[in-house]
PDB file of C-alpha atoms in Angstrom:
ATOM      1  CA  MET A  21      33.340 -25.265 110.927  1.00  0.00           C
ATOM      2  CA  ARG A  22      36.245 -27.613 111.278  1.00  0.00           C
ATOM      3  CA  TRP A  23      35.447 -31.296 111.749  1.00  0.00           C
ATOM      4  CA  ILE A  24      37.705 -34.045 113.004  1.00  0.00           C
ATOM      5  CA  ILE A  25      36.884 -37.556 111.822  1.00  0.00           C
ATOM      6  CA  ARG A  26      38.407 -40.267 113.983  1.00  0.00           C
ATOM      7  CA  PRO A  27      37.852 -43.810 115.257  1.00  0.00           C
ATOM      8  CA  PRO A  28      35.656 -44.156 118.332  1.00  0.00           C
ATOM      9  CA  ARG A  29      37.252 -44.133 121.759  1.00  0.00           C
ATOM     10  CA  ALA A  30      36.012 -46.091 124.762  1.00  0.00           C
ATOM     11  CA  GLU A  31      34.758 -42.877 126.349  1.00  0.00           C
ATOM     12  CA  ASP A  32      32.653 -42.132 123.227  1.00  0.00           C
ATOM     13  CA  GLN A  33      30.376 -45.143 123.589  1.00  0.00           C
ATOM     14  CA  GLU A  34      27.792 -43.509 125.877  1.00  0.00           C
ATOM     15  CA  VAL A  35      27.674 -40.330 123.788  1.00  0.00           C
ATOM     16  CA  LEU A  36      27.281 -42.302 120.560  1.00  0.00           C
ATOM     17  CA  ALA A  37      24.555 -44.474 122.100  1.00  0.00           C
ATOM     18  CA  GLU A  38      22.722 -41.345 123.247  1.00  0.00           C
ATOM     19  CA  ILE A  39      22.978 -39.735 119.795  1.00  0.00           C
ATOM     20  CA  TYR A  40      21.634 -42.910 118.190  1.00  0.00           C
ATOM     21  CA  LEU A  41      18.748 -43.159 120.663  1.00  0.00           C
ATOM     22  CA  SER A  42      17.725 -39.497 120.721  1.00  0.00           C
ATOM     23  CA  VAL A  43      17.966 -38.877 116.976  1.00  0.00           C
ATOM     24  CA  ARG A  44      15.934 -41.998 116.176  1.00  0.00           C
ATOM     25  CA  ARG A  45      13.237 -40.943 118.640  1.00  0.00           C
ATOM     26  CA  GLU A  46      13.159 -37.393 117.236  1.00  0.00           C
ATOM     27  CA  THR A  47      13.307 -38.383 113.560  1.00  0.00           C
ATOM     28  CA  PHE A  48      11.273 -41.587 113.307  1.00  0.00           C
ATOM     29  CA  VAL A  49       8.123 -40.131 114.891  1.00  0.00           C
ATOM     30  CA  TRP A  50       5.969 -42.751 113.148  1.00  0.00           C
ATOM     31  CA  VAL A  51       7.641 -45.542 115.168  1.00  0.00           C
ATOM     32  CA  ASP A  52       6.774 -46.263 118.804  1.00  0.00           C
ATOM     33  CA  PRO A  53       9.672 -44.610 120.706  1.00  0.00           C
ATOM     34  CA  GLY A  54       9.604 -47.498 123.182  1.00  0.00           C
ATOM     35  CA  LYS A  55      11.117 -49.684 120.447  1.00  0.00           C
ATOM     36  CA  PHE A  56      14.371 -47.735 120.638  1.00  0.00           C
ATOM     37  CA  HIS A  57      16.902 -48.483 123.391  1.00  0.00           C
ATOM     38  CA  ARG A  58      20.313 -47.183 124.411  1.00  0.00           C
ATOM     39  CA  GLU A  59      21.765 -50.697 123.997  1.00  0.00           C
ATOM     40  CA  ASP A  60      20.800 -50.666 120.296  1.00  0.00           C
ATOM     41  CA  PHE A  61      23.908 -48.731 119.322  1.00  0.00           C
ATOM     42  CA  ALA A  62      26.352 -51.448 120.433  1.00  0.00           C
ATOM     43  CA  ALA A  63      24.202 -54.216 118.959  1.00  0.00           C
ATOM     44  CA  HIS A  64      23.530 -52.444 115.644  1.00  0.00           C
ATOM     45  CA  THR A  65      27.160 -51.439 115.020  1.00  0.00           C
ATOM     46  CA  ASN A  66      28.700 -54.767 116.039  1.00  0.00           C
ATOM     47  CA  GLY A  67      31.298 -55.731 113.420  1.00  0.00           C
ATOM     48  CA  GLU A  68      31.041 -52.400 111.617  1.00  0.00           C
ATOM     49  CA  THR A  69      33.619 -49.665 111.155  1.00  0.00           C
ATOM     50  CA  VAL A  70      32.508 -46.549 113.035  1.00  0.00           C
ATOM     51  CA  PHE A  71      33.723 -43.053 112.185  1.00  0.00           C
ATOM     52  CA  VAL A  72      33.220 -40.360 114.833  1.00  0.00           C
ATOM     53  CA  CYS A  73      32.743 -36.744 113.815  1.00  0.00           C
ATOM     54  CA  ALA A  74      33.913 -34.271 116.433  1.00  0.00           C
ATOM     55  CA  HIS A  75      33.775 -30.499 116.350  1.00  0.00           C
ATOM     56  CA  GLU A  76      37.146 -28.792 116.676  1.00  0.00           C
ATOM     57  CA  SER A  77      36.114 -27.972 120.268  1.00  0.00           C
ATOM     58  CA  GLY A  78      36.061 -31.719 120.978  1.00  0.00           C
ATOM     59  CA  SER A  79      32.279 -32.146 121.148  1.00  0.00           C
ATOM     60  CA  VAL A  80      31.090 -35.297 119.402  1.00  0.00           C
ATOM     61  CA  ALA A  81      28.676 -34.232 116.654  1.00  0.00           C
ATOM     62  CA  GLY A  82      27.760 -37.678 115.352  1.00  0.00           C
ATOM     63  CA  PHE A  83      28.925 -40.816 113.639  1.00  0.00           C
ATOM     64  CA  LEU A  84      28.818 -42.967 110.531  1.00  0.00           C
ATOM     65  CA  SER A  85      28.886 -46.762 110.615  1.00  0.00           C
ATOM     66  CA  LEU A  86      30.043 -48.770 107.618  1.00  0.00           C
ATOM     67  CA  TRP A  87      29.741 -52.461 106.815  1.00  0.00           C
ATOM     68  CA  PRO A  88      32.954 -52.584 104.733  1.00  0.00           C
ATOM     69  CA  GLU A  89      32.417 -56.015 103.185  1.00  0.00           C
ATOM     70  CA  ASP A  90      29.398 -54.691 101.270  1.00  0.00           C
ATOM     71  CA  ASP A  91      30.416 -51.014 101.011  1.00  0.00           C
ATOM     72  CA  PHE A  92      27.190 -50.403 102.931  1.00  0.00           C
ATOM     73  CA  ILE A  93      26.671 -47.234 104.950  1.00  0.00           C
ATOM     74  CA  HIS A  94      24.516 -48.564 107.750  1.00  0.00           C
ATOM     75  CA  MET A  95      24.038 -45.361 109.723  1.00  0.00           C
ATOM     76  CA  LEU A  96      24.845 -41.675 109.693  1.00  0.00           C
ATOM     77  CA  TYR A  97      23.523 -39.830 112.750  1.00  0.00           C
ATOM     78  CA  LEU A  98      24.188 -36.273 113.906  1.00  0.00           C
ATOM     79  CA  LYS A  99      23.023 -34.296 116.898  1.00  0.00           C
ATOM     80  CA  PRO A 100      20.369 -31.818 115.693  1.00  0.00           C
ATOM     81  CA  GLU A 101      22.495 -28.794 116.580  1.00  0.00           C
ATOM     82  CA  PHE A 102      25.208 -29.978 114.169  1.00  0.00           C
ATOM     83  CA  GLN A 103      22.948 -30.879 111.246  1.00  0.00           C
ATOM     84  CA  GLY A 104      23.316 -28.696 108.174  1.00  0.00           C
ATOM     85  CA  GLN A 105      26.799 -27.520 109.149  1.00  0.00           C
ATOM     86  CA  GLY A 106      28.965 -29.881 107.102  1.00  0.00           C
ATOM     87  CA  ALA A 107      29.457 -32.686 109.638  1.00  0.00           C
ATOM     88  CA  GLY A 108      27.603 -35.240 107.490  1.00  0.00           C
ATOM     89  CA  THR A 109      29.601 -34.231 104.446  1.00  0.00           C
ATOM     90  CA  ALA A 110      32.823 -34.595 106.435  1.00  0.00           C
ATOM     91  CA  LEU A 111      31.798 -38.124 107.438  1.00  0.00           C
ATOM     92  CA  LEU A 112      31.081 -39.107 103.823  1.00  0.00           C
ATOM     93  CA  HIS A 113      34.389 -37.635 102.667  1.00  0.00           C
ATOM     94  CA  ALA A 114      36.199 -39.708 105.311  1.00  0.00           C
ATOM     95  CA  LEU A 115      35.024 -42.968 103.750  1.00  0.00           C
ATOM     96  CA  PRO A 116      37.844 -45.025 102.222  1.00  0.00           C
ATOM     97  CA  GLU A 117      38.493 -44.009  98.615  1.00  0.00           C
ATOM     98  CA  TRP A 118      35.652 -41.445  98.562  1.00  0.00           C
ATOM     99  CA  PRO A 119      34.563 -40.426  95.920  1.00  0.00           C
ATOM    100  CA  GLN A 120      36.191 -43.044  93.703  1.00  0.00           C
ATOM    101  CA  HIS A 121      34.398 -45.924  95.392  1.00  0.00           C
ATOM    102  CA  ARG A 122      30.798 -47.097  95.125  1.00  0.00           C
ATOM    103  CA  TYR A 123      28.810 -47.027  98.367  1.00  0.00           C
ATOM    104  CA  ARG A 124      25.191 -47.832  99.069  1.00  0.00           C
ATOM    105  CA  LEU A 125      22.685 -47.398 101.873  1.00  0.00           C
ATOM    106  CA  LYS A 126      19.018 -47.681 102.748  1.00  0.00           C
ATOM    107  CA  CYS A 127      17.026 -44.571 103.608  1.00  0.00           C
ATOM    108  CA  LEU A 128      13.523 -44.648 105.025  1.00  0.00           C
ATOM    109  CA  VAL A 129      11.081 -43.008 102.618  1.00  0.00           C
ATOM    110  CA  LYS A 130       9.581 -40.908 105.413  1.00  0.00           C
ATOM    111  CA  ASN A 131      13.023 -39.556 106.312  1.00  0.00           C
ATOM    112  CA  ARG A 132      12.871 -36.880 103.619  1.00  0.00           C
ATOM    113  CA  ARG A 133      15.642 -34.725 105.040  1.00  0.00           C
ATOM    114  CA  ALA A 134      18.146 -37.599 105.010  1.00  0.00           C
ATOM    115  CA  LYS A 135      17.150 -38.574 101.470  1.00  0.00           C
ATOM    116  CA  ALA A 136      17.650 -34.982 100.285  1.00  0.00           C
ATOM    117  CA  PHE A 137      21.097 -34.977 101.933  1.00  0.00           C
ATOM    118  CA  TYR A 138      22.183 -38.149 100.138  1.00  0.00           C
ATOM    119  CA  LEU A 139      20.777 -37.073  96.771  1.00  0.00           C
ATOM    120  CA  ALA A 140      22.625 -33.757  97.107  1.00  0.00           C
ATOM    121  CA  HIS A 141      25.841 -35.732  97.668  1.00  0.00           C
ATOM    122  CA  GLY A 142      25.561 -37.769  94.472  1.00  0.00           C
ATOM    123  CA  PHE A 143      23.558 -40.806  95.570  1.00  0.00           C
ATOM    124  CA  HIS A 144      20.836 -42.184  93.286  1.00  0.00           C
ATOM    125  CA  VAL A 145      17.776 -44.292  94.068  1.00  0.00           C
ATOM    126  CA  THR A 146      18.507 -47.841  92.874  1.00  0.00           C
ATOM    127  CA  GLY A 147      15.874 -49.940  94.656  1.00  0.00           C
ATOM    128  CA  ASN A 148      13.291 -50.134  97.402  1.00  0.00           C
ATOM    129  CA  GLY A 149      11.967 -52.386 100.112  1.00  0.00           C
ATOM    130  CA  ALA A 150      10.245 -52.552 103.480  1.00  0.00           C
ATOM    131  CA  SER A 151      11.527 -52.746 107.050  1.00  0.00           C
ATOM    132  CA  PRO A 152       9.901 -52.756 110.507  1.00  0.00           C
ATOM    133  CA  GLU A 153      10.413 -48.958 110.609  1.00  0.00           C
ATOM    134  CA  GLY A 154       8.740 -48.435 107.216  1.00  0.00           C
ATOM    135  CA  ASP A 155       9.394 -48.461 103.502  1.00  0.00           C
ATOM    136  CA  TYR A 156      12.900 -47.579 102.379  1.00  0.00           C
ATOM    137  CA  GLU A 157      14.779 -46.769  99.208  1.00  0.00           C
ATOM    138  CA  GLU A 158      18.192 -48.133  98.418  1.00  0.00           C
ATOM    139  CA  LEU A 159      20.550 -45.358  97.387  1.00  0.00           C
ATOM    140  CA  SER A 160      23.857 -45.909  95.610  1.00  0.00           C
ATOM    141  CA  PHE A 161      26.802 -43.615  95.105  1.00  0.00           C
ATOM    142  CA  PHE A 162      28.529 -44.066  91.790  1.00  0.00           C
ATOM    143  CA  PRO A 163      32.189 -43.009  91.532  1.00  0.00           C
ATOM    144  CA  VAL A 164      32.958 -39.764  89.749  1.00  0.00           C
TER     145      VAL A 164
END
């Protein structure tokens, strides 16, 4: 598949908010789904750089949000129908100076599929902690 990585447009906001809400509800089944709200997307990405991944047909597949000051990947969310088709990889490859730059993120321990994705892309477990959604591991990407 061919992916287009671009900045978000005003008309993307509702789609991105829906992706964020629906994927969290489907993935984080151990968290009360009532704790997730459509407004969370705008609040949780405030001040971050957002990359939109669109299929060549124009359909938005997902997004990545980056806190550039800390080289911290805050979120990478994809619609289920686009998972496993290279969209996540395309988002990582769109990061500034990838793969010569060090990036880090936090991944919930119970989110095994996401952890496997990051490990397969060269991230390594470098720490751990706890959040309201559960225990997490800090993963770091070391330049090649």
